[in-house]
Amino acid sequence: MLVRALVRTQWQEAATLRRFIQLPGCTRNLTSGTDGSADKRPSAKGPPDELTLPFLQRPLGVKDRPSPVLKTWADTREELMDQETRLAQREHLMKEATKGYFTDLNATRRHGGKTWIAPNVMIREDKALYFPNVVGSSLDTKSKKHTASMCEGRISVISMLSTRMSEIHVKGFTTPTNERYLSNPLYQYVQINLQENLLKSFLVSLFLSSIAKSVPPELHSTYLVSSQNMEFVREHLGMVNKHVGYVYLVDDNLKVRWAGCADAKVEETNALEQCTGVLLSRLDKKTSAKAPR
């Protein structure tokens, strides 16, 4: 009886705290220290979101240049035998094991799931990392396509979709850019409907016809439906929340030069449009210089 009463009391306290947190204007400040530094509230000079959300602090992507050629068993074995790779994967799995089932969903309550603000300028080419190869079926021919082949030699804006909310997120970033550059032959907009869960992937495959109706016909060839396991590259791409949308600006050398996530701010949308224009201008000059006279 005593244990039951204690559990009941703890449950009531948790329910009360949950209701309190959901009240408008309520902010949480958690600290494990005793100096009270985490209790300091943002000053009145600006909104809390802008003060607490950091700008993107590092280049996103992977170190190795992607290839459309599938790995052989010898390549996979060599990768599994690499000590550094195994330790990195082990560390990632241990980190994921400590996360709750609803961690990503609960994270959307804070800043709408946004974890960083996109930079106003591009990542330098010598510092930028590669966008990994993603395999998926296109809407037009249902054939398998590789992003490594699709994006090489062109400027690409790649959107990662997994939920209806993520579709709304990426539209906020990409609409002005697509309206301005979609007619440019050096530009393409790639959408990747990523469903790593086998059941969700199966359901999506059943509704491909309805998806095709919601996507403009000119974008069917660059809309990929993929069930590829991205578990070990999510952290590298900054994709820490499976419920929000992510947008990447990839240059002709397959490097990630800019990225954004979740709800787009006005300055982020403008930055994507401007950075895309800069890359297109550089690629146009490069192409013209190589053209025979």
PDB file of C-alpha atoms in Angstrom:
ATOM      1  CA  MET A   1       0.000   0.000   0.000  1.00  0.00           C
ATOM      2  CA  LEU A   2       2.835   2.377   0.844  1.00  0.00           C
ATOM      3  CA  VAL A   3       4.559   1.725  -2.496  1.00  0.00           C
ATOM      4  CA  ARG A   4       1.283   2.209  -4.369  1.00  0.00           C
ATOM      5  CA  ALA A   5       0.652   5.511  -2.598  1.00  0.00           C
ATOM      6  CA  LEU A   6       4.180   6.681  -3.378  1.00  0.00           C
ATOM      7  CA  VAL A   7       3.820   5.840  -7.071  1.00  0.00           C
ATOM      8  CA  ARG A   8       0.458   7.603  -7.171  1.00  0.00           C
ATOM      9  CA  THR A   9       1.986  10.728  -5.600  1.00  0.00           C
ATOM     10  CA  GLN A  10       4.882  10.767  -8.062  1.00  0.00           C
ATOM     11  CA  TRP A  11       2.463  10.359 -10.967  1.00  0.00           C
ATOM     12  CA  GLN A  12       0.355  13.283  -9.734  1.00  0.00           C
ATOM     13  CA  GLU A  13       3.456  15.459  -9.349  1.00  0.00           C
ATOM     14  CA  ALA A  14       4.590  14.597 -12.893  1.00  0.00           C
ATOM     15  CA  ALA A  15       1.138  15.394 -14.279  1.00  0.00           C
ATOM     16  CA  THR A  16       1.088  18.732 -12.465  1.00  0.00           C
ATOM     17  CA  LEU A  17       4.562  19.612 -13.743  1.00  0.00           C
ATOM     18  CA  ARG A  18       3.539  18.676 -17.280  1.00  0.00           C
ATOM     19  CA  ARG A  19       0.504  20.953 -17.135  1.00  0.00           C
ATOM     20  CA  PHE A  20       2.639  23.751 -15.723  1.00  0.00           C
ATOM     21  CA  ILE A  21       5.254  23.432 -18.471  1.00  0.00           C
ATOM     22  CA  GLN A  22       2.549  23.650 -21.129  1.00  0.00           C
ATOM     23  CA  LEU A  23       1.266  26.974 -19.804  1.00  0.00           C
ATOM     24  CA  PRO A  24       1.895  29.945 -22.157  1.00  0.00           C
ATOM     25  CA  GLY A  25       5.013  31.886 -21.320  1.00  0.00           C
ATOM     26  CA  CYS A  26       6.414  29.199 -19.097  1.00  0.00           C
ATOM     27  CA  THR A  27      10.153  28.571 -19.601  1.00  0.00           C
ATOM     28  CA  ARG A  28      12.242  25.781 -18.191  1.00  0.00           C
ATOM     29  CA  ASN A  29      15.746  26.294 -16.883  1.00  0.00           C
ATOM     30  CA  LEU A  30      17.443  23.099 -15.815  1.00  0.00           C
ATOM     31  CA  THR A  31      20.779  23.005 -14.016  1.00  0.00           C
ATOM     32  CA  SER A  32      22.833  20.463 -12.175  1.00  0.00           C
ATOM     33  CA  GLY A  33      25.185  23.028 -10.671  1.00  0.00           C
ATOM     34  CA  THR A  34      24.892  25.222  -7.619  1.00  0.00           C
ATOM     35  CA  ASP A  35      26.139  28.531  -8.955  1.00  0.00           C
ATOM     36  CA  GLY A  36      22.748  29.405 -10.425  1.00  0.00           C
ATOM     37  CA  SER A  37      24.277  30.233 -13.826  1.00  0.00           C
ATOM     38  CA  ALA A  38      21.544  28.341 -15.687  1.00  0.00           C
ATOM     39  CA  ASP A  39      18.884  30.381 -13.888  1.00  0.00           C
ATOM     40  CA  LYS A  40      19.911  33.524 -15.708  1.00  0.00           C
ATOM     41  CA  ARG A  41      17.071  34.514 -18.031  1.00  0.00           C
ATOM     42  CA  PRO A  42      17.526  36.132 -21.445  1.00  0.00           C
ATOM     43  CA  SER A  43      17.640  39.889 -21.411  1.00  0.00           C
ATOM     44  CA  ALA A  44      14.832  41.931 -22.873  1.00  0.00           C
ATOM     45  CA  LYS A  45      16.991  42.987 -25.838  1.00  0.00           C
ATOM     46  CA  GLY A  46      15.703  40.235 -28.099  1.00  0.00           C
ATOM     47  CA  PRO A  47      13.374  37.223 -28.351  1.00  0.00           C
ATOM     48  CA  PRO A  48      14.498  34.116 -26.390  1.00  0.00           C
ATOM     49  CA  ASP A  49      14.619  31.973 -29.573  1.00  0.00           C
ATOM     50  CA  GLU A  50      17.231  34.175 -31.205  1.00  0.00           C
ATOM     51  CA  LEU A  51      19.328  34.286 -28.032  1.00  0.00           C
ATOM     52  CA  THR A  52      19.341  30.579 -27.259  1.00  0.00           C
ATOM     53  CA  LEU A  53      19.545  29.009 -30.729  1.00  0.00           C
ATOM     54  CA  PRO A  54      23.157  28.913 -31.988  1.00  0.00           C
ATOM     55  CA  PHE A  55      24.300  29.337 -35.560  1.00  0.00           C
ATOM     56  CA  LEU A  56      25.569  26.246 -37.348  1.00  0.00           C
ATOM     57  CA  GLN A  57      28.999  25.699 -35.843  1.00  0.00           C
ATOM     58  CA  ARG A  58      30.544  23.094 -38.146  1.00  0.00           C
ATOM     59  CA  PRO A  59      30.527  21.848 -41.746  1.00  0.00           C
ATOM     60  CA  LEU A  60      27.950  19.116 -42.341  1.00  0.00           C
ATOM     61  CA  GLY A  61      28.578  15.966 -44.344  1.00  0.00           C
ATOM     62  CA  VAL A  62      30.960  13.016 -44.575  1.00  0.00           C
ATOM     63  CA  LYS A  63      34.695  12.981 -45.265  1.00  0.00           C
ATOM     64  CA  ASP A  64      34.722  10.444 -48.090  1.00  0.00           C
ATOM     65  CA  ARG A  65      33.509  11.406 -51.544  1.00  0.00           C
ATOM     66  CA  PRO A  66      30.286   9.457 -52.310  1.00  0.00           C
ATOM     67  CA  SER A  67      30.083   6.994 -55.159  1.00  0.00           C
ATOM     68  CA  PRO A  68      27.077   5.450 -56.926  1.00  0.00           C
ATOM     69  CA  VAL A  69      28.915   2.110 -56.980  1.00  0.00           C
ATOM     70  CA  LEU A  70      27.540  -0.155 -54.269  1.00  0.00           C
ATOM     71  CA  LYS A  71      29.989  -1.490 -51.709  1.00  0.00           C
ATOM     72  CA  THR A  72      31.271  -5.004 -52.187  1.00  0.00           C
ATOM     73  CA  TRP A  73      31.539  -7.523 -49.361  1.00  0.00           C
ATOM     74  CA  ALA A  74      35.302  -6.873 -49.254  1.00  0.00           C
ATOM     75  CA  ASP A  75      34.688  -3.141 -48.766  1.00  0.00           C
ATOM     76  CA  THR A  76      32.139  -3.808 -46.023  1.00  0.00           C
ATOM     77  CA  ARG A  77      34.461  -6.241 -44.279  1.00  0.00           C
ATOM     78  CA  GLU A  78      37.329  -3.763 -44.395  1.00  0.00           C
ATOM     79  CA  GLU A  79      35.077  -1.072 -42.928  1.00  0.00           C
ATOM     80  CA  LEU A  80      33.942  -3.384 -40.132  1.00  0.00           C
ATOM     81  CA  MET A  81      37.535  -4.242 -39.299  1.00  0.00           C
ATOM     82  CA  ASP A  82      38.529  -0.579 -39.004  1.00  0.00           C
ATOM     83  CA  GLN A  83      38.943   0.191 -35.301  1.00  0.00           C
ATOM     84  CA  GLU A  84      38.133   3.893 -35.590  1.00  0.00           C
ATOM     85  CA  THR A  85      34.928   3.225 -37.537  1.00  0.00           C
ATOM     86  CA  ARG A  86      33.761   0.587 -35.062  1.00  0.00           C
ATOM     87  CA  LEU A  87      34.382   2.862 -32.079  1.00  0.00           C
ATOM     88  CA  ALA A  88      32.460   5.714 -33.742  1.00  0.00           C
ATOM     89  CA  GLN A  89      29.512   3.429 -34.499  1.00  0.00           C
ATOM     90  CA  ARG A  90      29.572   2.004 -30.996  1.00  0.00           C
ATOM     91  CA  GLU A  91      29.571   5.489 -29.471  1.00  0.00           C
ATOM     92  CA  HIS A  92      26.644   6.478 -31.678  1.00  0.00           C
ATOM     93  CA  LEU A  93      24.617   3.371 -30.754  1.00  0.00           C
ATOM     94  CA  MET A  94      25.230   3.937 -27.049  1.00  0.00           C
ATOM     95  CA  LYS A  95      24.048   7.528 -27.409  1.00  0.00           C
ATOM     96  CA  GLU A  96      20.908   6.454 -29.266  1.00  0.00           C
ATOM     97  CA  ALA A  97      20.172   3.746 -26.685  1.00  0.00           C
ATOM     98  CA  THR A  98      19.859   6.360 -23.961  1.00  0.00           C
ATOM     99  CA  LYS A  99      17.236   8.334 -25.894  1.00  0.00           C
ATOM    100  CA  GLY A 100      13.560   7.807 -25.141  1.00  0.00           C
ATOM    101  CA  TYR A 101      11.044   6.757 -27.793  1.00  0.00           C
ATOM    102  CA  PHE A 102       9.398  10.189 -27.824  1.00  0.00           C
ATOM    103  CA  THR A 103      12.593  12.239 -27.501  1.00  0.00           C
ATOM    104  CA  ASP A 104      12.428  13.649 -31.037  1.00  0.00           C
ATOM    105  CA  LEU A 105       8.723  14.390 -30.752  1.00  0.00           C
ATOM    106  CA  ASN A 106       9.129  16.154 -27.419  1.00  0.00           C
ATOM    107  CA  ALA A 107      12.011  18.178 -28.863  1.00  0.00           C
ATOM    108  CA  THR A 108       9.614  19.778 -31.350  1.00  0.00           C
ATOM    109  CA  ARG A 109       8.017  21.666 -28.444  1.00  0.00           C
ATOM    110  CA  ARG A 110      11.175  23.751 -28.138  1.00  0.00           C
ATOM    111  CA  HIS A 111      11.821  26.032 -31.116  1.00  0.00           C
ATOM    112  CA  GLY A 112       9.664  23.707 -33.225  1.00  0.00           C
ATOM    113  CA  GLY A 113      12.489  21.150 -33.286  1.00  0.00           C
ATOM    114  CA  LYS A 114      14.999  23.672 -34.651  1.00  0.00           C
ATOM    115  CA  THR A 115      18.452  23.050 -33.204  1.00  0.00           C
ATOM    116  CA  TRP A 116      20.579  25.583 -35.106  1.00  0.00           C
ATOM    117  CA  ILE A 117      20.260  28.615 -37.346  1.00  0.00           C
ATOM    118  CA  ALA A 118      21.588  28.461 -40.887  1.00  0.00           C
ATOM    119  CA  PRO A 119      24.594  30.690 -41.668  1.00  0.00           C
ATOM    120  CA  ASN A 120      24.250  33.825 -43.785  1.00  0.00           C
ATOM    121  CA  VAL A 121      27.214  32.809 -45.935  1.00  0.00           C
ATOM    122  CA  MET A 122      28.399  29.581 -47.527  1.00  0.00           C
ATOM    123  CA  ILE A 123      30.811  27.122 -46.002  1.00  0.00           C
ATOM    124  CA  ARG A 124      34.226  27.459 -47.625  1.00  0.00           C
ATOM    125  CA  GLU A 125      34.912  24.853 -50.293  1.00  0.00           C
ATOM    126  CA  ASP A 126      38.144  23.681 -48.658  1.00  0.00           C
ATOM    127  CA  LYS A 127      36.317  23.197 -45.331  1.00  0.00           C
ATOM    128  CA  ALA A 128      33.089  21.712 -46.730  1.00  0.00           C
ATOM    129  CA  LEU A 129      32.288  17.990 -46.478  1.00  0.00           C
ATOM    130  CA  TYR A 130      30.463  15.677 -48.892  1.00  0.00           C
ATOM    131  CA  PHE A 131      26.765  14.843 -49.017  1.00  0.00           C
ATOM    132  CA  PRO A 132      26.489  11.032 -48.714  1.00  0.00           C
ATOM    133  CA  ASN A 133      25.082   8.935 -51.527  1.00  0.00           C
ATOM    134  CA  VAL A 134      21.372   8.215 -51.074  1.00  0.00           C
ATOM    135  CA  VAL A 135      19.596   5.623 -53.190  1.00  0.00           C
ATOM    136  CA  GLY A 136      15.888   5.870 -53.953  1.00  0.00           C
ATOM    137  CA  SER A 137      13.176   5.243 -56.510  1.00  0.00           C
ATOM    138  CA  SER A 138      12.114   8.213 -58.626  1.00  0.00           C
ATOM    139  CA  LEU A 139       8.464   9.111 -59.120  1.00  0.00           C
ATOM    140  CA  ASP A 140       8.629   9.185 -62.898  1.00  0.00           C
ATOM    141  CA  THR A 141      10.205   5.843 -63.833  1.00  0.00           C
ATOM    142  CA  LYS A 142      10.262   4.059 -60.431  1.00  0.00           C
ATOM    143  CA  SER A 143      13.895   3.209 -61.211  1.00  0.00           C
ATOM    144  CA  LYS A 144      16.728   3.389 -58.689  1.00  0.00           C
ATOM    145  CA  LYS A 145      18.739   6.591 -58.692  1.00  0.00           C
ATOM    146  CA  HIS A 146      21.827   7.707 -56.762  1.00  0.00           C
ATOM    147  CA  THR A 147      22.280  11.254 -55.535  1.00  0.00           C
ATOM    148  CA  ALA A 148      26.016  10.942 -56.241  1.00  0.00           C
ATOM    149  CA  SER A 149      25.224  10.615 -59.956  1.00  0.00           C
ATOM    150  CA  MET A 150      22.319  13.071 -59.988  1.00  0.00           C
ATOM    151  CA  CYS A 151      24.104  15.942 -58.276  1.00  0.00           C
ATOM    152  CA  GLU A 152      27.583  15.770 -59.783  1.00  0.00           C
ATOM    153  CA  GLY A 153      28.237  18.695 -62.090  1.00  0.00           C
ATOM    154  CA  ARG A 154      25.119  20.618 -61.023  1.00  0.00           C
ATOM    155  CA  ILE A 155      24.025  22.880 -58.176  1.00  0.00           C
ATOM    156  CA  SER A 156      21.447  21.036 -56.108  1.00  0.00           C
ATOM    157  CA  VAL A 157      19.134  21.922 -53.260  1.00  0.00           C
ATOM    158  CA  ILE A 158      18.340  18.661 -51.455  1.00  0.00           C
ATOM    159  CA  SER A 159      15.379  18.391 -49.081  1.00  0.00           C
ATOM    160  CA  MET A 160      15.071  15.520 -46.617  1.00  0.00           C
ATOM    161  CA  LEU A 161      11.421  14.635 -45.931  1.00  0.00           C
ATOM    162  CA  SER A 162       9.999  12.159 -43.441  1.00  0.00           C
ATOM    163  CA  THR A 163       6.732  13.655 -42.146  1.00  0.00           C
ATOM    164  CA  ARG A 164       4.040  16.071 -43.263  1.00  0.00           C
ATOM    165  CA  MET A 165       5.555  18.657 -40.942  1.00  0.00           C
ATOM    166  CA  SER A 166       8.942  18.298 -42.650  1.00  0.00           C
ATOM    167  CA  GLU A 167       7.314  19.038 -46.034  1.00  0.00           C
ATOM    168  CA  ILE A 168       6.019  22.341 -44.656  1.00  0.00           C
ATOM    169  CA  HIS A 169       9.464  23.131 -43.250  1.00  0.00           C
ATOM    170  CA  VAL A 170      11.375  22.651 -46.508  1.00  0.00           C
ATOM    171  CA  LYS A 171       8.853  24.664 -48.529  1.00  0.00           C
ATOM    172  CA  GLY A 172       9.606  27.644 -46.318  1.00  0.00           C
ATOM    173  CA  PHE A 173      13.257  27.387 -47.353  1.00  0.00           C
ATOM    174  CA  THR A 174      13.059  26.396 -50.996  1.00  0.00           C
ATOM    175  CA  THR A 175      10.050  28.144 -52.582  1.00  0.00           C
ATOM    176  CA  PRO A 176      11.791  31.454 -53.490  1.00  0.00           C
ATOM    177  CA  THR A 177      14.923  29.648 -54.668  1.00  0.00           C
ATOM    178  CA  ASN A 178      12.962  27.270 -56.898  1.00  0.00           C
ATOM    179  CA  GLU A 179      10.864  30.071 -58.360  1.00  0.00           C
ATOM    180  CA  ARG A 180      14.019  31.920 -59.336  1.00  0.00           C
ATOM    181  CA  TYR A 181      16.362  29.154 -60.514  1.00  0.00           C
ATOM    182  CA  LEU A 182      14.309  26.099 -61.475  1.00  0.00           C
ATOM    183  CA  SER A 183      14.482  27.088 -65.145  1.00  0.00           C
ATOM    184  CA  ASN A 184      18.296  27.181 -64.987  1.00  0.00           C
ATOM    185  CA  PRO A 185      19.733  23.981 -66.556  1.00  0.00           C
ATOM    186  CA  LEU A 186      22.579  23.979 -64.019  1.00  0.00           C
ATOM    187  CA  TYR A 187      20.152  23.856 -61.078  1.00  0.00           C
ATOM    188  CA  GLN A 188      17.972  21.079 -59.708  1.00  0.00           C
ATOM    189  CA  TYR A 189      15.725  20.539 -56.709  1.00  0.00           C
ATOM    190  CA  VAL A 190      16.020  17.052 -55.202  1.00  0.00           C
ATOM    191  CA  GLN A 191      13.453  15.799 -52.694  1.00  0.00           C
ATOM    192  CA  ILE A 192      14.191  12.631 -50.727  1.00  0.00           C
ATOM    193  CA  ASN A 193      11.230  11.011 -48.979  1.00  0.00           C
ATOM    194  CA  LEU A 194      13.196   9.038 -46.393  1.00  0.00           C
ATOM    195  CA  GLN A 195      11.321   6.290 -44.547  1.00  0.00           C
ATOM    196  CA  GLU A 196      13.758   4.117 -42.614  1.00  0.00           C
ATOM    197  CA  ASN A 197      10.928   2.330 -40.801  1.00  0.00           C
ATOM    198  CA  LEU A 198       9.977  -0.712 -42.902  1.00  0.00           C
ATOM    199  CA  LEU A 199       6.251  -0.399 -42.211  1.00  0.00           C
ATOM    200  CA  LYS A 200       6.158   3.309 -43.098  1.00  0.00           C
ATOM    201  CA  SER A 201       8.265   2.636 -46.172  1.00  0.00           C
ATOM    202  CA  PHE A 202       5.769  -0.010 -47.311  1.00  0.00           C
ATOM    203  CA  LEU A 203       2.822   2.347 -46.742  1.00  0.00           C
ATOM    204  CA  VAL A 204       4.529   5.132 -48.689  1.00  0.00           C
ATOM    205  CA  SER A 205       5.148   2.755 -51.591  1.00  0.00           C
ATOM    206  CA  LEU A 206       1.407   2.003 -51.682  1.00  0.00           C
ATOM    207  CA  PHE A 207       0.535   5.681 -52.022  1.00  0.00           C
ATOM    208  CA  LEU A 208       3.063   6.697 -54.662  1.00  0.00           C
ATOM    209  CA  SER A 209       0.275   7.702 -57.056  1.00  0.00           C
ATOM    210  CA  SER A 210      -1.169  10.173 -54.549  1.00  0.00           C
ATOM    211  CA  ILE A 211       2.304  11.548 -53.835  1.00  0.00           C
ATOM    212  CA  ALA A 212       2.849  12.025 -57.564  1.00  0.00           C
ATOM    213  CA  LYS A 213      -0.327  14.106 -57.765  1.00  0.00           C
ATOM    214  CA  SER A 214       0.915  16.454 -55.050  1.00  0.00           C
ATOM    215  CA  VAL A 215       4.346  16.947 -56.669  1.00  0.00           C
ATOM    216  CA  PRO A 216       4.677  19.087 -59.822  1.00  0.00           C
ATOM    217  CA  PRO A 217       5.372  16.886 -62.898  1.00  0.00           C
ATOM    218  CA  GLU A 218       8.654  18.675 -63.624  1.00  0.00           C
ATOM    219  CA  LEU A 219       9.975  17.511 -60.227  1.00  0.00           C
ATOM    220  CA  HIS A 220       9.024  13.822 -60.546  1.00  0.00           C
ATOM    221  CA  SER A 221      12.426  12.827 -61.919  1.00  0.00           C
ATOM    222  CA  THR A 222      14.223  14.320 -58.887  1.00  0.00           C
ATOM    223  CA  TYR A 223      11.782  13.101 -56.216  1.00  0.00           C
ATOM    224  CA  LEU A 224      13.206   9.949 -54.604  1.00  0.00           C
ATOM    225  CA  VAL A 225      11.492   7.555 -52.218  1.00  0.00           C
ATOM    226  CA  SER A 226      14.168   5.883 -50.100  1.00  0.00           C
ATOM    227  CA  SER A 227      14.299   3.375 -47.252  1.00  0.00           C
ATOM    228  CA  GLN A 228      18.080   3.634 -46.873  1.00  0.00           C
ATOM    229  CA  ASN A 229      19.444   3.334 -43.355  1.00  0.00           C
ATOM    230  CA  MET A 230      20.947   6.730 -42.482  1.00  0.00           C
ATOM    231  CA  GLU A 231      21.617   5.905 -38.846  1.00  0.00           C
ATOM    232  CA  PHE A 232      25.384   6.389 -38.917  1.00  0.00           C
ATOM    233  CA  VAL A 233      25.375   9.590 -40.986  1.00  0.00           C
ATOM    234  CA  ARG A 234      22.526  11.448 -39.266  1.00  0.00           C
ATOM    235  CA  GLU A 235      24.841  13.122 -36.794  1.00  0.00           C
ATOM    236  CA  HIS A 236      27.240  14.083 -39.590  1.00  0.00           C
ATOM    237  CA  LEU A 237      24.384  15.776 -41.477  1.00  0.00           C
ATOM    238  CA  GLY A 238      22.928  17.441 -38.374  1.00  0.00           C
ATOM    239  CA  MET A 239      19.713  15.419 -38.787  1.00  0.00           C
ATOM    240  CA  VAL A 240      19.155  14.987 -35.066  1.00  0.00           C
ATOM    241  CA  ASN A 241      15.339  15.066 -35.193  1.00  0.00           C
ATOM    242  CA  LYS A 242      13.426  12.662 -37.440  1.00  0.00           C
ATOM    243  CA  HIS A 243      10.261  14.779 -37.425  1.00  0.00           C
ATOM    244  CA  VAL A 244      11.569  18.018 -38.937  1.00  0.00           C
ATOM    245  CA  GLY A 245      12.759  18.890 -42.433  1.00  0.00           C
ATOM    246  CA  TYR A 246      16.358  19.532 -43.492  1.00  0.00           C
ATOM    247  CA  VAL A 247      17.634  21.404 -46.547  1.00  0.00           C
ATOM    248  CA  TYR A 248      21.155  21.195 -48.021  1.00  0.00           C
ATOM    249  CA  LEU A 249      22.801  23.247 -50.749  1.00  0.00           C
ATOM    250  CA  VAL A 250      25.189  20.919 -52.588  1.00  0.00           C
ATOM    251  CA  ASP A 251      27.692  22.201 -55.151  1.00  0.00           C
ATOM    252  CA  ASP A 252      28.813  20.529 -58.388  1.00  0.00           C
ATOM    253  CA  ASN A 253      31.544  18.690 -56.464  1.00  0.00           C
ATOM    254  CA  LEU A 254      28.960  17.060 -54.126  1.00  0.00           C
ATOM    255  CA  LYS A 255      29.970  19.193 -51.141  1.00  0.00           C
ATOM    256  CA  VAL A 256      27.477  20.654 -48.647  1.00  0.00           C
ATOM    257  CA  ARG A 257      27.934  24.425 -48.810  1.00  0.00           C
ATOM    258  CA  TRP A 258      24.893  25.484 -46.757  1.00  0.00           C
ATOM    259  CA  ALA A 259      22.182  23.842 -44.649  1.00  0.00           C
ATOM    260  CA  GLY A 260      18.969  24.702 -42.816  1.00  0.00           C
ATOM    261  CA  CYS A 261      16.504  22.885 -40.577  1.00  0.00           C
ATOM    262  CA  ALA A 262      12.914  23.057 -39.263  1.00  0.00           C
ATOM    263  CA  ASP A 263      10.972  26.337 -39.608  1.00  0.00           C
ATOM    264  CA  ALA A 264      12.722  28.748 -41.937  1.00  0.00           C
ATOM    265  CA  LYS A 265      13.467  32.267 -40.796  1.00  0.00           C
ATOM    266  CA  VAL A 266      13.288  35.057 -43.377  1.00  0.00           C
ATOM    267  CA  GLU A 267      17.039  35.606 -43.308  1.00  0.00           C
ATOM    268  CA  GLU A 268      17.641  31.865 -43.797  1.00  0.00           C
ATOM    269  CA  THR A 269      15.378  31.742 -46.852  1.00  0.00           C
ATOM    270  CA  ASN A 270      17.168  34.752 -48.321  1.00  0.00           C
ATOM    271  CA  ALA A 271      20.568  33.213 -47.563  1.00  0.00           C
ATOM    272  CA  LEU A 272      19.703  30.023 -49.454  1.00  0.00           C
ATOM    273  CA  GLU A 273      18.568  32.005 -52.490  1.00  0.00           C
ATOM    274  CA  GLN A 274      21.685  34.186 -52.494  1.00  0.00           C
ATOM    275  CA  CYS A 275      24.131  31.306 -51.944  1.00  0.00           C
ATOM    276  CA  THR A 276      22.488  29.294 -54.709  1.00  0.00           C
ATOM    277  CA  GLY A 277      22.879  32.237 -57.057  1.00  0.00           C
ATOM    278  CA  VAL A 278      26.578  32.574 -56.199  1.00  0.00           C
ATOM    279  CA  LEU A 279      27.251  28.874 -56.887  1.00  0.00           C
ATOM    280  CA  LEU A 280      25.304  28.983 -60.152  1.00  0.00           C
ATOM    281  CA  SER A 281      27.273  32.014 -61.304  1.00  0.00           C
ATOM    282  CA  ARG A 282      30.588  30.300 -60.510  1.00  0.00           C
ATOM    283  CA  LEU A 283      29.551  27.073 -62.226  1.00  0.00           C
ATOM    284  CA  ASP A 284      28.357  28.984 -65.286  1.00  0.00           C
ATOM    285  CA  LYS A 285      31.748  30.706 -65.570  1.00  0.00           C
ATOM    286  CA  LYS A 286      33.532  27.385 -65.096  1.00  0.00           C
ATOM    287  CA  THR A 287      31.401  25.711 -67.756  1.00  0.00           C
ATOM    288  CA  SER A 288      31.909  28.579 -70.194  1.00  0.00           C
ATOM    289  CA  ALA A 289      35.681  28.471 -69.710  1.00  0.00           C
ATOM    290  CA  LYS A 290      35.778  24.747 -70.521  1.00  0.00           C
ATOM    291  CA  ALA A 291      33.505  25.040 -73.569  1.00  0.00           C
ATOM    292  CA  PRO A 292      35.336  24.779 -76.924  1.00  0.00           C
ATOM    293  CA  ARG A 293      35.578  27.981 -78.922  1.00  0.00           C
TER     294      ARG A 293
END
